[in-house]
Every structure is written in C-alpha cells, then in structure tokens.
Short mmCIF file of C-alpha atoms in Angstrom, two decimals:
data_model
loop_
_atom_site.label_atom_id
_atom_site.label_comp_id
_atom_site.label_asym_id
_atom_site.label_seq_id
_atom_site.Cartn_x
_atom_site.Cartn_y
_atom_site.Cartn_z
CA MET A 266 -0.23 4.41 -15.85
CA ASN A 267 -1.54 7.04 -18.23
CA LEU A 268 -2.66 10.08 -16.25
CA THR A 269 -2.31 12.90 -18.75
CA PRO A 270 -4.79 15.35 -20.32
CA GLU A 271 -4.54 13.31 -23.54
CA SER A 272 -5.76 10.10 -21.84
CA LYS A 273 -9.05 8.90 -23.29
CA VAL A 274 -11.67 8.36 -20.59
CA LEU A 275 -14.98 6.48 -20.67
CA ILE A 276 -17.87 6.50 -18.20
CA GLN A 277 -19.81 3.27 -17.73
CA GLY A 278 -23.24 3.88 -16.24
CA PHE A 279 -25.14 6.97 -15.14
CA CYS A 280 -26.86 6.08 -11.86
CA GLU A 281 -26.87 7.91 -8.52
CA PHE A 282 -23.10 7.55 -8.08
CA ILE A 283 -22.34 10.27 -10.62
CA SER A 284 -24.15 13.43 -11.70
CA SER A 285 -24.07 15.96 -14.50
CA THR A 286 -22.13 18.22 -12.11
CA HIS A 287 -19.35 15.64 -11.78
CA VAL A 288 -19.18 15.13 -15.54
CA ALA A 289 -19.08 18.89 -16.14
CA GLN A 290 -16.36 19.30 -13.52
CA MET A 291 -14.17 16.67 -15.22
CA GLN A 292 -14.69 18.29 -18.61
CA ALA A 293 -13.93 21.75 -17.23
CA TYR A 294 -10.73 20.37 -15.71
CA GLY A 295 -9.59 19.22 -19.14
CA THR A 296 -10.27 15.49 -18.74
CA ASN A 297 -10.70 13.92 -22.16
CA LEU A 298 -14.12 12.28 -21.65
CA VAL A 299 -15.00 10.70 -24.98
CA ALA A 300 -18.24 8.79 -24.32
CA GLY A 301 -20.55 6.97 -21.96
CA VAL A 302 -21.85 3.41 -21.99
CA ASN A 303 -25.38 2.72 -20.81
CA PRO A 304 -27.03 -0.44 -22.23
CA GLY A 305 -30.33 0.41 -23.89
CA CYS A 306 -29.44 4.08 -24.30
CA GLY A 307 -27.18 3.80 -27.34
CA GLY A 308 -27.49 6.71 -29.76
CA GLN A 309 -28.58 9.13 -27.06
CA GLU A 310 -26.64 11.91 -25.36
CA LEU A 311 -26.34 12.13 -21.57
CA HIS A 312 -24.57 14.90 -19.66
CA GLY A 313 -23.11 16.11 -22.96
CA LEU A 314 -21.58 12.75 -23.86
CA PRO A 315 -22.49 10.41 -26.73
CA VAL A 316 -23.84 7.16 -25.28
CA PHE A 317 -23.22 3.65 -26.56
CA ASP A 318 -24.68 0.29 -25.61
CA LEU A 319 -21.33 -1.53 -25.45
CA VAL A 320 -17.73 -0.66 -24.59
CA GLU A 321 -16.52 -2.29 -27.81
CA GLU A 322 -18.61 0.20 -29.80
CA VAL A 323 -16.73 3.05 -28.10
CA ILE A 324 -13.40 1.39 -28.96
CA GLU A 325 -14.44 1.05 -32.60
CA GLN A 326 -15.19 4.77 -32.85
CA PHE A 327 -12.54 6.33 -30.59
CA GLY A 328 -9.73 3.78 -30.47
CA THR A 329 -7.92 2.67 -27.31
CA ILE A 330 -9.47 3.90 -24.04
CA ASP A 331 -7.02 4.48 -21.18
CA THR A 332 -9.41 4.72 -18.21
CA THR A 333 -13.00 3.80 -17.49
CA ILE A 334 -15.01 5.24 -14.62
CA ILE A 335 -17.66 2.77 -13.48
CA CYS A 336 -20.83 4.18 -11.93
CA VAL A 337 -23.33 1.34 -12.37
CA ASP A 338 -25.46 -0.44 -9.75
CA PRO A 339 -23.31 -2.46 -7.28
CA TYR A 340 -24.53 -5.78 -8.66
CA ASP A 341 -23.61 -4.73 -12.21
CA VAL A 342 -20.06 -3.63 -11.41
CA LEU A 343 -18.47 -7.02 -12.11
CA ASP A 344 -20.01 -7.29 -15.58
CA ALA A 345 -19.07 -3.69 -16.43
CA ALA A 346 -15.48 -4.16 -15.27
CA LEU A 347 -15.06 -7.47 -17.10
CA GLU A 348 -16.39 -5.82 -20.26
CA ALA A 349 -13.78 -3.07 -19.85
CA ILE A 350 -10.96 -5.57 -19.30
CA ALA A 351 -12.07 -7.53 -22.38
CA SER A 352 -11.73 -4.28 -24.35
CA HIS A 353 -8.14 -3.86 -23.08
CA ILE A 354 -8.85 -0.91 -20.76
CA ARG A 355 -6.10 -1.09 -18.15
CA GLN A 356 -7.19 1.55 -15.62
CA ILE A 357 -10.56 1.05 -13.92
CA ILE A 358 -12.02 3.43 -11.34
CA ILE A 359 -15.10 2.16 -9.49
CA ILE A 360 -17.12 4.99 -7.96
CA THR A 361 -19.95 2.66 -6.93
CA GLY A 362 -19.98 1.51 -3.30
CA GLY A 363 -21.31 -1.72 -1.83
CA VAL A 364 -20.03 -4.10 -4.50
CA PRO A 365 -20.55 -7.76 -3.42
CA PRO A 366 -17.25 -9.08 -1.99
CA LEU A 367 -17.28 -12.26 -4.07
CA ASP A 368 -17.72 -10.17 -7.21
CA MET A 369 -14.62 -8.20 -6.22
CA VAL A 370 -12.64 -11.39 -5.64
CA GLN A 371 -13.52 -12.57 -9.14
CA LEU A 372 -12.76 -9.16 -10.65
CA LEU A 373 -9.38 -8.83 -8.94
CA ARG A 374 -8.27 -12.27 -10.13
CA LYS A 375 -9.08 -11.28 -13.70
CA ALA A 376 -7.51 -7.82 -13.30
CA GLU A 377 -4.28 -9.28 -11.96
CA ALA A 378 -4.07 -11.74 -14.84
CA CYS A 379 -4.54 -8.89 -17.34
CA GLU A 380 -2.30 -6.37 -15.52
CA THR A 381 -5.22 -4.00 -14.96
CA LEU A 382 -5.17 -1.39 -12.18
CA VAL A 383 -8.47 -1.22 -10.25
CA ILE A 384 -9.22 1.74 -7.97
CA GLY A 385 -12.23 1.32 -5.67
CA PRO A 386 -15.00 0.36 -5.16
CA ASN A 387 -16.45 3.26 -3.19
CA SER A 388 -13.79 5.64 -4.42
CA PRO A 389 -14.01 9.24 -5.64
CA GLY A 390 -11.12 8.44 -7.99
CA ILE A 391 -7.84 10.13 -8.84
CA ILE A 392 -6.75 13.70 -9.45
CA VAL A 393 -3.43 14.92 -10.81
CA PRO A 394 -3.80 18.62 -9.96
CA GLY A 395 -3.58 20.85 -12.99
CA LYS A 396 -3.66 17.91 -15.41
CA ILE A 397 -6.53 15.43 -15.08
CA LEU A 398 -9.53 14.63 -12.86
CA LEU A 399 -10.87 11.09 -12.91
CA GLY A 400 -13.95 10.75 -10.72
CA THR A 401 -15.85 12.90 -8.27
CA GLN A 402 -13.12 14.60 -6.22
CA PRO A 403 -13.78 18.36 -5.79
CA SER A 404 -10.98 19.90 -7.84
CA GLU A 405 -11.23 23.30 -6.13
CA PHE A 406 -9.44 21.91 -3.05
CA TYR A 407 -6.33 21.00 -5.01
CA THR A 408 -3.34 22.84 -6.42
CA PRO A 409 -0.33 21.44 -8.34
CA GLY A 410 2.68 20.54 -6.21
CA THR A 411 4.83 17.73 -4.86
CA VAL A 412 2.82 16.01 -2.09
CA GLY A 413 1.17 12.70 -2.95
CA ILE A 414 -1.97 11.64 -1.07
CA VAL A 415 -3.19 8.05 -0.76
CA SER A 416 -6.29 7.48 1.35
CA ARG A 417 -8.98 4.97 2.22
CA SER A 418 -11.46 7.72 3.01
CA SER A 419 -13.28 9.86 0.47
CA THR A 420 -14.10 13.14 2.20
CA LEU A 421 -10.95 13.11 4.34
CA THR A 422 -8.93 13.03 1.12
CA TYR A 423 -10.44 16.36 0.10
CA GLU A 424 -10.12 17.85 3.57
CA ILE A 425 -6.43 17.03 3.80
CA ALA A 426 -5.81 18.34 0.28
CA TYR A 427 -7.48 21.59 1.33
CA GLU A 428 -5.31 21.83 4.45
CA LEU A 429 -2.22 21.35 2.29
CA THR A 430 -3.40 23.91 -0.27
CA LYS A 431 -4.07 26.50 2.45
CA ALA A 432 -0.54 25.91 3.77
CA GLY A 433 0.99 26.42 0.33
CA LEU A 434 1.80 22.74 -0.17
CA GLY A 435 0.54 21.60 -3.57
CA GLN A 436 -0.21 18.02 -4.52
CA SER A 437 1.24 15.74 -7.20
CA ILE A 438 -1.31 12.92 -7.20
CA SER A 439 -4.26 12.25 -4.90
CA VAL A 440 -6.06 8.91 -4.87
CA SER A 441 -8.69 7.35 -2.66
CA ILE A 442 -8.25 3.58 -2.95
CA GLY A 443 -11.83 3.02 -1.80
CA SER A 444 -13.45 1.99 1.43
CA ASP A 445 -15.45 -1.14 0.64
CA ALA A 446 -14.48 -4.34 2.46
CA ILE A 447 -12.51 -5.53 -0.60
CA VAL A 448 -10.84 -2.99 -2.87
CA GLY A 449 -8.61 -3.18 -5.92
CA SER A 450 -5.30 -1.37 -5.59
CA SER A 451 -3.72 -1.26 -2.14
CA PHE A 452 -1.76 1.15 0.01
CA LEU A 453 1.35 -0.84 -0.91
CA GLN A 454 0.83 -0.39 -4.66
CA TRP A 455 0.22 3.34 -4.35
CA LEU A 456 3.12 3.88 -1.97
CA GLN A 457 5.33 2.29 -4.61
CA ILE A 458 3.77 4.40 -7.40
CA LEU A 459 4.26 7.62 -5.44
CA ASP A 460 7.76 6.65 -4.34
CA GLU A 461 8.74 6.16 -8.00
CA ASP A 462 6.88 9.26 -9.24
CA GLU A 463 9.36 11.99 -10.16
CA THR A 464 6.99 14.83 -9.22
CA THR A 465 6.28 13.51 -5.71
CA GLU A 466 8.61 14.54 -2.89
CA ALA A 467 6.55 13.43 0.13
CA ILE A 468 3.54 11.22 0.81
CA VAL A 469 0.50 11.56 3.06
CA LEU A 470 -1.22 8.29 3.99
CA VAL A 471 -4.77 8.46 5.37
CA GLY A 472 -6.17 5.42 7.16
CA GLN A 473 -9.17 4.44 9.24
CA PRO A 474 -10.46 1.53 11.35
CA GLY A 475 -11.01 -1.84 9.71
CA GLY A 476 -8.72 -4.50 8.25
CA GLY A 477 -4.94 -4.54 8.40
CA SER A 478 -3.91 -2.46 5.39
CA GLU A 479 -2.36 0.35 7.43
CA GLU A 480 -0.27 -2.14 9.42
CA ALA A 481 0.96 -3.68 6.15
CA ALA A 482 1.70 -0.21 4.82
CA ALA A 483 3.75 0.63 7.93
CA ARG A 484 5.94 -2.44 7.38
CA TYR A 485 6.29 -1.64 3.69
CA ILE A 486 7.32 1.96 4.38
CA THR A 487 10.13 0.67 6.61
CA GLU A 488 11.31 -1.85 4.03
CA ALA A 489 10.88 -0.11 0.68
CA ILE A 490 9.89 3.58 0.74
CA ASP A 491 12.60 6.24 0.51
CA LYS A 492 10.47 9.39 0.51
CA PRO A 493 9.09 11.02 3.69
CA VAL A 494 5.66 9.68 4.73
CA ILE A 495 3.20 11.40 7.08
CA ALA A 496 0.09 9.55 8.27
CA TYR A 497 -3.29 10.39 9.68
CA ILE A 498 -5.62 7.76 11.17
CA ALA A 499 -9.30 8.64 11.49
CA GLY A 500 -11.70 7.09 13.98
CA ARG A 501 -9.44 6.95 17.02
CA LEU A 502 -12.50 7.03 19.27
CA ALA A 503 -14.51 4.46 17.30
CA PRO A 504 -15.95 1.90 19.76
CA PRO A 505 -14.14 -1.45 19.44
CA GLY A 506 -16.17 -4.26 17.94
CA LYS A 507 -18.56 -1.94 16.11
CA THR A 508 -19.07 -1.67 12.38
CA TRP A 509 -17.37 1.32 10.76
CA ARG A 510 -20.54 1.90 8.77
CA GLN A 511 -19.28 4.59 6.47
CA THR A 512 -16.87 2.10 4.94
CA GLY A 513 -18.49 -1.29 5.21
CA THR A 514 -15.40 -2.61 7.00
CA LEU A 515 -15.18 -3.95 10.53
CA ALA A 516 -13.20 -2.50 13.39
CA THR A 517 -12.63 -6.00 14.75
CA VAL A 518 -13.12 -9.55 13.57
CA ILE A 519 -14.42 -12.25 15.88
CA GLY A 520 -11.77 -14.81 16.73
CA ARG A 521 -8.81 -12.52 16.03
CA ASP A 522 -6.71 -10.35 18.26
CA PRO A 523 -9.22 -7.92 19.86
CA ASN A 524 -7.03 -5.03 18.68
CA PHE A 525 -7.12 -6.16 15.05
CA GLY A 526 -8.35 -3.40 12.79
CA THR A 527 -8.60 -0.76 15.49
CA ALA A 528 -7.18 2.73 15.14
CA GLN A 529 -4.89 1.94 18.08
CA SER A 530 -3.40 -1.05 16.23
CA LYS A 531 -2.67 1.14 13.21
CA LEU A 532 -1.16 3.91 15.30
CA ALA A 533 1.11 1.41 17.05
CA ALA A 534 2.31 -0.03 13.73
CA LEU A 535 3.08 3.43 12.34
CA LYS A 536 4.91 4.41 15.52
CA GLU A 537 7.04 1.27 15.28
CA ALA A 538 7.82 2.19 11.65
CA GLN A 539 8.76 5.71 12.83
CA VAL A 540 6.13 7.31 10.59
CA PRO A 541 4.99 10.66 12.03
CA VAL A 542 1.23 10.66 12.67
CA ALA A 543 -0.84 13.84 12.81
CA GLU A 544 -3.42 14.07 15.58
CA ARG A 545 -5.74 16.01 13.27
CA PRO A 546 -5.72 16.96 9.57
CA SER A 547 -4.77 20.59 10.22
CA LEU A 548 -1.41 19.46 11.67
CA ILE A 549 -0.34 17.51 8.57
CA PRO A 550 1.30 20.50 6.82
CA GLN A 551 3.39 21.22 9.92
CA LEU A 552 4.66 17.63 10.11
CA LEU A 553 5.33 17.58 6.37
CA ARG A 554 7.48 20.69 6.52
CA LYS A 555 9.57 19.13 9.28
CA GLU A 556 10.16 16.01 7.17
CA ILE A 557 10.81 17.86 3.91
CA ASN A 558 13.16 20.37 5.49
#
C-alpha cells in the first residue's frame, strides 16, 4: 500500500457522489490530487483539477498513479475500475453506492488476478490522520495516533473517530470497507493490514446487520490477530428479516439460520472470540484504555 502525502491520486467521475467541497478538503489535507477523468470533458478544469477523457492520458502526463477514487454512476463503476486496473493502478476506492452485484463479482475477480486493492463500493474511503485523505471522510474528526479503525458503516466511522479524538486517543488509519451487498476488501484483509502496521497499537472494528463478515472477523481475530481489538455492532434493535436499507444488505436470508446476519449473531461470535464489545460508541475509548493498559 502507498498511503503517503507523495502518493499520486486520480479522481474518476464527478457526479453526485463527490463535490467541490470534498475535493477541496482533500487538497487542503495535503493529498496529491493530480487530475480527474470525465469522458467528454477532456481539456477542461473541474473543481480545480485538469480533466482528461481517459486514464491512460493521465498516466502519460503524470506517470504512475497510486490510487484512484471512483465517483461515477453505479452502472459505470465496472468500466471505470477496469480502465484503472489496465493502467496499473493498484489502489481503487469506490465512493459510489449501489453498484450491481454481478459487476462487483467481475471486478473482484480481475482485481485479485492483478493484485489490486479495492475499497468499497459505498465507501467514504481512507484517512491516515495528518498524512493523507482519500475520499469523503470529514478530516476534522481525526487526529494522528495509534488506533486503527475498520468499519462497514460510513457515518459511524466518523462518529467513533470523534469519540476517540475527544478522549485523547488519536488514530493511525481509518477505513470504511463499504456497505454495499458485495464489497472489495474485507474485514479480514484490513485486520491483517492493521495488525502488521507499525503505527497501530489497537484496532476498533465497527459492524452492522447483514451478511457474515463480522462472524468471520471474530474467528480471524482469535486465530491471527495479536493486537487488542474492540468492537461495536450497530443495529442491535433492527427487526429480524427486514432489509437494512442504509446498506443494501439483508439482516437475514431466506432458507438460512434465522439468526444469520443479525446483530445478535455478530455479538455472540465476538463474545466467543473474547472481543470486548461497546454498547454505544461513547464507551469505546473506555474499553480501549482497559485493553491498551
């Protein structure tokens, strides 16, 4: 991974998923945004960035691009991401939500074959406090430190960062892996990344109803993670069998165990793995201090 202020960053698309405010915030944070790609708008300037029709044109002018931030229409995400992979961009952040699941399946097969890290869809991206902002996370909630955050939620990621900041616990890396039905990088990948990261001393994992990723993470923490992990599971009172509409995932799946995907299933898995779980975000700093000390 290349998450430094020197990393060259590209934005693909300028639709409703990103605004001039987001672009300005990244630039003010020191992110090295070099250009945008918007087919049909080549030669123009949008949000203070030179715009090209094709990713390969950006490569020709600026050289290797480390990260692309994709903000195109959901049905154009696959083409945009494949174009980025063909141009040897190995970190892809998809801000767009609602990407067709079969498109994501195709994209992830290609990304795996090319060793490309995909964050999202429906993700506000990554922030390394004090160094680089990639996406739409509100940087004012963060401060440099040693706590890594990996989350499925968007807004809860910011809220928990703010609770940590207020408590004097800075953050090393914060990432929202995305909350569409099918996403790129997983809890397992990011737990490994944070466990191996020299600046991270403890990890906060934020889950929510839908799927079985938190249960898999609980098993993985038991088997492979050495650093302290604190968890928070949102949606404890979500009605079983209902769609968790904010995320596009399902709390249960017909034909499976009726507890599959519920907050209760995730809480039980974390308890079995002996991972402390906060009842509300404001209690996370307290649990972290117990684990760190």
